Amino acid sequence: MTTETIFDKIINREIPTEIVFENDSVLGFKDINPQAPIHVLFIPKTRIPTINDLTDEQKHIVGDLYLAARDYAKQIGEDENGYRVIMNCNENGQQTVFHIHLHFLAGRQMTWPPG
Ligand code: AMP
Protein backbone atom coordinates (compact mmCIF):
# COMPACT_ATOMS: atom_id res chain seq x y z
CA MET A 1 0.00 0.00 0.00
CA THR A 2 1.34 3.40 -0.95
CA THR A 3 0.34 6.69 0.62
CA GLU A 4 -2.39 8.77 -0.94
CA THR A 5 -1.36 12.17 -2.30
CA ILE A 6 -3.14 15.30 -3.47
CA PHE A 7 -3.13 13.79 -6.96
CA ASP A 8 -5.53 11.05 -5.83
CA LYS A 9 -7.94 13.82 -4.82
CA ILE A 10 -7.53 15.31 -8.30
CA ILE A 11 -8.19 11.92 -9.94
CA ASN A 12 -11.30 11.52 -7.75
CA ARG A 13 -12.45 15.10 -8.52
CA GLU A 14 -12.34 15.96 -4.82
CA ILE A 15 -10.52 19.26 -5.35
CA PRO A 16 -11.00 21.80 -8.14
CA THR A 17 -8.42 21.42 -10.89
CA GLU A 18 -8.26 22.49 -14.51
CA ILE A 19 -8.22 19.14 -16.30
CA VAL A 20 -7.05 19.44 -19.90
CA PHE A 21 -6.53 15.82 -20.93
CA GLU A 22 -7.94 12.46 -19.99
CA ASN A 23 -7.92 8.93 -21.34
CA ASP A 24 -8.25 5.49 -19.74
CA SER A 25 -4.88 5.56 -18.00
CA VAL A 26 -3.75 9.21 -17.84
CA LEU A 27 -5.03 12.51 -16.47
CA GLY A 28 -3.53 15.87 -17.51
CA PHE A 29 -4.19 19.06 -15.54
CA LYS A 30 -2.73 22.55 -15.18
CA ASP A 31 0.03 22.94 -12.61
CA ILE A 32 -1.05 25.19 -9.74
CA ASN A 33 2.34 26.97 -9.82
CA PRO A 34 3.16 27.24 -13.53
CA GLN A 35 6.80 27.58 -14.58
CA ALA A 36 5.98 28.40 -18.21
CA PRO A 37 2.98 29.87 -20.07
CA ILE A 38 1.77 26.27 -20.48
CA HIS A 39 2.55 23.92 -17.59
CA VAL A 40 0.56 20.70 -17.43
CA LEU A 41 1.12 17.60 -15.31
CA PHE A 42 0.38 14.19 -16.81
CA ILE A 43 -0.22 11.55 -14.16
CA PRO A 44 -1.11 7.88 -14.33
CA LYS A 45 -4.43 6.99 -12.71
CA THR A 46 -2.47 4.22 -10.97
CA ARG A 47 -0.59 5.40 -7.90
CA ILE A 48 3.18 4.91 -8.23
CA PRO A 49 5.22 7.04 -5.79
CA THR A 50 8.50 7.49 -7.70
CA ILE A 51 10.33 6.27 -10.80
CA ASN A 52 12.17 3.90 -8.43
CA ASP A 53 8.90 2.10 -7.70
CA LEU A 54 8.10 1.34 -11.34
CA THR A 55 8.06 -2.35 -12.21
CA ASP A 56 9.01 -3.75 -15.59
CA GLU A 57 5.35 -4.67 -16.06
CA GLN A 58 4.40 -1.00 -15.65
CA LYS A 59 6.57 0.28 -18.48
CA HIS A 60 3.46 0.95 -20.58
CA ILE A 61 2.40 3.51 -17.97
CA VAL A 62 5.45 5.67 -18.71
CA GLY A 63 4.78 5.25 -22.42
CA ASP A 64 1.18 6.36 -21.88
CA LEU A 65 2.37 9.56 -20.17
CA TYR A 66 4.64 10.43 -23.13
CA LEU A 67 1.93 9.64 -25.66
CA ALA A 68 -0.45 11.89 -23.75
CA ALA A 69 2.16 14.69 -23.89
CA ARG A 70 2.60 14.09 -27.61
CA ASP A 71 -1.13 14.25 -28.30
CA TYR A 72 -1.66 17.30 -26.09
CA ALA A 73 1.21 19.19 -27.76
CA LYS A 74 -0.38 18.57 -31.13
CA GLN A 75 -3.83 19.46 -29.85
CA ILE A 76 -2.70 22.89 -28.57
CA GLY A 77 -0.44 23.51 -31.58
CA GLU A 78 2.86 23.51 -29.69
CA ASP A 79 4.31 20.35 -31.27
CA GLU A 80 6.37 22.17 -33.90
CA ASN A 81 7.54 24.98 -31.60
CA GLY A 82 8.57 22.38 -29.06
CA TYR A 83 8.25 21.81 -25.36
CA ARG A 84 9.99 20.14 -22.43
CA VAL A 85 8.90 17.08 -20.45
CA ILE A 86 10.47 16.29 -17.09
CA MET A 87 9.95 13.75 -14.33
CA ASN A 88 11.58 14.50 -10.99
CA CYS A 89 12.67 11.78 -8.56
CA ASN A 90 13.14 12.08 -4.81
CA GLU A 91 15.08 14.77 -2.95
CA ASN A 92 17.87 15.67 -5.39
CA GLY A 93 15.37 15.67 -8.25
CA GLN A 94 13.15 17.99 -6.16
CA GLN A 95 10.13 15.72 -6.28
CA THR A 96 7.46 17.05 -3.92
CA VAL A 97 4.39 14.95 -4.79
CA PHE A 98 4.96 11.22 -4.51
CA HIS A 99 2.76 10.06 -7.38
CA ILE A 100 4.79 10.04 -10.59
CA HIS A 101 4.00 12.85 -13.00
CA LEU A 102 5.37 14.16 -16.25
CA HIS A 103 5.77 17.94 -16.28
CA PHE A 104 4.90 19.40 -19.70
CA LEU A 105 6.26 22.91 -20.22
CA ALA A 106 5.65 24.97 -23.35
CA GLY A 107 5.05 28.46 -24.65
CA ARG A 108 8.51 29.93 -24.06
CA GLN A 109 12.14 29.30 -24.95
CA MET A 110 13.60 26.85 -22.41
CA THR A 111 17.17 27.13 -21.19
CA TRP A 112 19.78 24.48 -20.47
CA PRO A 113 21.04 23.32 -18.04
CA PRO A 114 18.00 23.39 -15.77
CA GLY A 115 18.63 24.68 -12.24
P1 AMP B 1 7.33 17.82 -8.32
O1 AMP B 1 8.04 18.91 -7.56
O2 AMP B 1 8.06 17.36 -9.52
O3 AMP B 1 6.90 16.71 -7.40
O4 AMP B 1 6.00 18.52 -8.91
C1 AMP B 1 4.81 18.62 -8.20
C2 AMP B 1 4.00 19.66 -8.91
O5 AMP B 1 2.65 19.55 -8.47
C3 AMP B 1 4.45 21.10 -8.63
O6 AMP B 1 4.82 21.72 -9.86
C4 AMP B 1 3.23 21.74 -7.99
O7 AMP B 1 3.04 23.08 -8.37
C5 AMP B 1 2.11 20.84 -8.49
N1 AMP B 1 0.91 20.80 -7.66
C6 AMP B 1 0.85 20.56 -6.34
N2 AMP B 1 -0.44 20.58 -5.92
C7 AMP B 1 -1.19 20.83 -7.02
C8 AMP B 1 -2.59 20.97 -7.24
N3 AMP B 1 -3.49 20.87 -6.26
N4 AMP B 1 -3.01 21.25 -8.50
C9 AMP B 1 -2.13 21.36 -9.50
N5 AMP B 1 -0.79 21.22 -9.36
C10 AMP B 1 -0.34 20.97 -8.13
Tab-separated table of C-alpha atoms and ligand atoms in Angstrom:
chain	number	residue	atom	x	y	z
A	1	MET	CA	0.000	0.000	0.000
A	2	THR	CA	1.339	3.403	-0.952
A	3	THR	CA	0.342	6.694	0.624
A	4	GLU	CA	-2.394	8.767	-0.943
A	5	THR	CA	-1.363	12.172	-2.300
A	6	ILE	CA	-3.135	15.303	-3.466
A	7	PHE	CA	-3.130	13.794	-6.958
A	8	ASP	CA	-5.528	11.053	-5.830
A	9	LYS	CA	-7.939	13.818	-4.824
A	10	ILE	CA	-7.534	15.306	-8.304
A	11	ILE	CA	-8.191	11.916	-9.936
A	12	ASN	CA	-11.296	11.519	-7.750
A	13	ARG	CA	-12.448	15.098	-8.522
A	14	GLU	CA	-12.342	15.957	-4.821
A	15	ILE	CA	-10.522	19.259	-5.350
A	16	PRO	CA	-11.000	21.796	-8.140
A	17	THR	CA	-8.419	21.415	-10.894
A	18	GLU	CA	-8.265	22.486	-14.512
A	19	ILE	CA	-8.221	19.137	-16.299
A	20	VAL	CA	-7.049	19.444	-19.899
A	21	PHE	CA	-6.532	15.823	-20.930
A	22	GLU	CA	-7.937	12.455	-19.988
A	23	ASN	CA	-7.916	8.927	-21.344
A	24	ASP	CA	-8.252	5.486	-19.743
A	25	SER	CA	-4.875	5.561	-18.000
A	26	VAL	CA	-3.749	9.210	-17.840
A	27	LEU	CA	-5.029	12.508	-16.469
A	28	GLY	CA	-3.535	15.871	-17.513
A	29	PHE	CA	-4.189	19.063	-15.544
A	30	LYS	CA	-2.731	22.550	-15.175
A	31	ASP	CA	0.030	22.942	-12.607
A	32	ILE	CA	-1.053	25.190	-9.740
A	33	ASN	CA	2.345	26.974	-9.816
A	34	PRO	CA	3.163	27.239	-13.532
A	35	GLN	CA	6.798	27.578	-14.579
A	36	ALA	CA	5.975	28.399	-18.206
A	37	PRO	CA	2.977	29.868	-20.075
A	38	ILE	CA	1.767	26.274	-20.476
A	39	HIS	CA	2.549	23.923	-17.591
A	40	VAL	CA	0.561	20.703	-17.429
A	41	LEU	CA	1.119	17.599	-15.309
A	42	PHE	CA	0.379	14.192	-16.810
A	43	ILE	CA	-0.220	11.548	-14.162
A	44	PRO	CA	-1.114	7.875	-14.327
A	45	LYS	CA	-4.427	6.989	-12.711
A	46	THR	CA	-2.474	4.219	-10.971
A	47	ARG	CA	-0.588	5.401	-7.897
A	48	ILE	CA	3.184	4.906	-8.233
A	49	PRO	CA	5.223	7.042	-5.786
A	50	THR	CA	8.500	7.487	-7.697
A	51	ILE	CA	10.325	6.266	-10.801
A	52	ASN	CA	12.174	3.901	-8.431
A	53	ASP	CA	8.904	2.100	-7.700
A	54	LEU	CA	8.096	1.338	-11.345
A	55	THR	CA	8.063	-2.351	-12.206
A	56	ASP	CA	9.013	-3.753	-15.591
A	57	GLU	CA	5.349	-4.671	-16.065
A	58	GLN	CA	4.396	-1.003	-15.648
A	59	LYS	CA	6.572	0.283	-18.482
A	60	HIS	CA	3.461	0.952	-20.585
A	61	ILE	CA	2.403	3.513	-17.968
A	62	VAL	CA	5.446	5.674	-18.711
A	63	GLY	CA	4.780	5.246	-22.423
A	64	ASP	CA	1.183	6.359	-21.879
A	65	LEU	CA	2.374	9.556	-20.173
A	66	TYR	CA	4.644	10.430	-23.132
A	67	LEU	CA	1.927	9.640	-25.662
A	68	ALA	CA	-0.455	11.894	-23.747
A	69	ALA	CA	2.160	14.688	-23.887
A	70	ARG	CA	2.603	14.090	-27.613
A	71	ASP	CA	-1.134	14.248	-28.295
A	72	TYR	CA	-1.660	17.297	-26.093
A	73	ALA	CA	1.213	19.189	-27.760
A	74	LYS	CA	-0.375	18.572	-31.128
A	75	GLN	CA	-3.828	19.458	-29.846
A	76	ILE	CA	-2.699	22.889	-28.572
A	77	GLY	CA	-0.437	23.508	-31.583
A	78	GLU	CA	2.864	23.505	-29.688
A	79	ASP	CA	4.305	20.352	-31.272
A	80	GLU	CA	6.369	22.167	-33.896
A	81	ASN	CA	7.543	24.984	-31.598
A	82	GLY	CA	8.568	22.381	-29.058
A	83	TYR	CA	8.250	21.806	-25.363
A	84	ARG	CA	9.985	20.145	-22.431
A	85	VAL	CA	8.904	17.078	-20.453
A	86	ILE	CA	10.474	16.290	-17.088
A	87	MET	CA	9.952	13.747	-14.334
A	88	ASN	CA	11.583	14.504	-10.990
A	89	CYS	CA	12.668	11.777	-8.560
A	90	ASN	CA	13.145	12.082	-4.806
A	91	GLU	CA	15.081	14.772	-2.954
A	92	ASN	CA	17.866	15.669	-5.388
A	93	GLY	CA	15.371	15.667	-8.246
A	94	GLN	CA	13.153	17.994	-6.162
A	95	GLN	CA	10.130	15.718	-6.277
A	96	THR	CA	7.457	17.049	-3.917
A	97	VAL	CA	4.388	14.954	-4.792
A	98	PHE	CA	4.964	11.219	-4.515
A	99	HIS	CA	2.763	10.061	-7.382
A	100	ILE	CA	4.792	10.035	-10.590
A	101	HIS	CA	4.001	12.851	-12.997
A	102	LEU	CA	5.374	14.157	-16.247
A	103	HIS	CA	5.769	17.943	-16.279
A	104	PHE	CA	4.896	19.400	-19.700
A	105	LEU	CA	6.257	22.914	-20.222
A	106	ALA	CA	5.654	24.972	-23.347
A	107	GLY	CA	5.048	28.456	-24.650
A	108	ARG	CA	8.515	29.931	-24.064
A	109	GLN	CA	12.140	29.298	-24.953
A	110	MET	CA	13.598	26.855	-22.411
A	111	THR	CA	17.171	27.130	-21.189
A	112	TRP	CA	19.782	24.481	-20.465
A	113	PRO	CA	21.042	23.321	-18.044
A	114	PRO	CA	17.997	23.395	-15.773
A	115	GLY	CA	18.629	24.678	-12.243
B	1	AMP	P1	7.328	17.823	-8.317
B	1	AMP	O1	8.035	18.913	-7.564
B	1	AMP	O2	8.063	17.358	-9.518
B	1	AMP	O3	6.903	16.707	-7.399
B	1	AMP	O4	6.005	18.516	-8.912
B	1	AMP	C1	4.810	18.617	-8.203
B	1	AMP	C2	4.003	19.658	-8.906
B	1	AMP	O5	2.654	19.554	-8.470
B	1	AMP	C3	4.452	21.097	-8.629
B	1	AMP	O6	4.825	21.718	-9.862
B	1	AMP	C4	3.232	21.736	-7.993
B	1	AMP	O7	3.043	23.077	-8.373
B	1	AMP	C5	2.110	20.839	-8.488
B	1	AMP	N1	0.913	20.803	-7.663
B	1	AMP	C6	0.850	20.560	-6.336
B	1	AMP	N2	-0.438	20.582	-5.925
B	1	AMP	C7	-1.194	20.825	-7.019
B	1	AMP	C8	-2.593	20.974	-7.243
B	1	AMP	N3	-3.486	20.875	-6.262
B	1	AMP	N4	-3.007	21.249	-8.499
B	1	AMP	C9	-2.132	21.357	-9.499
B	1	AMP	N5	-0.790	21.222	-9.357
B	1	AMP	C10	-0.335	20.970	-8.126
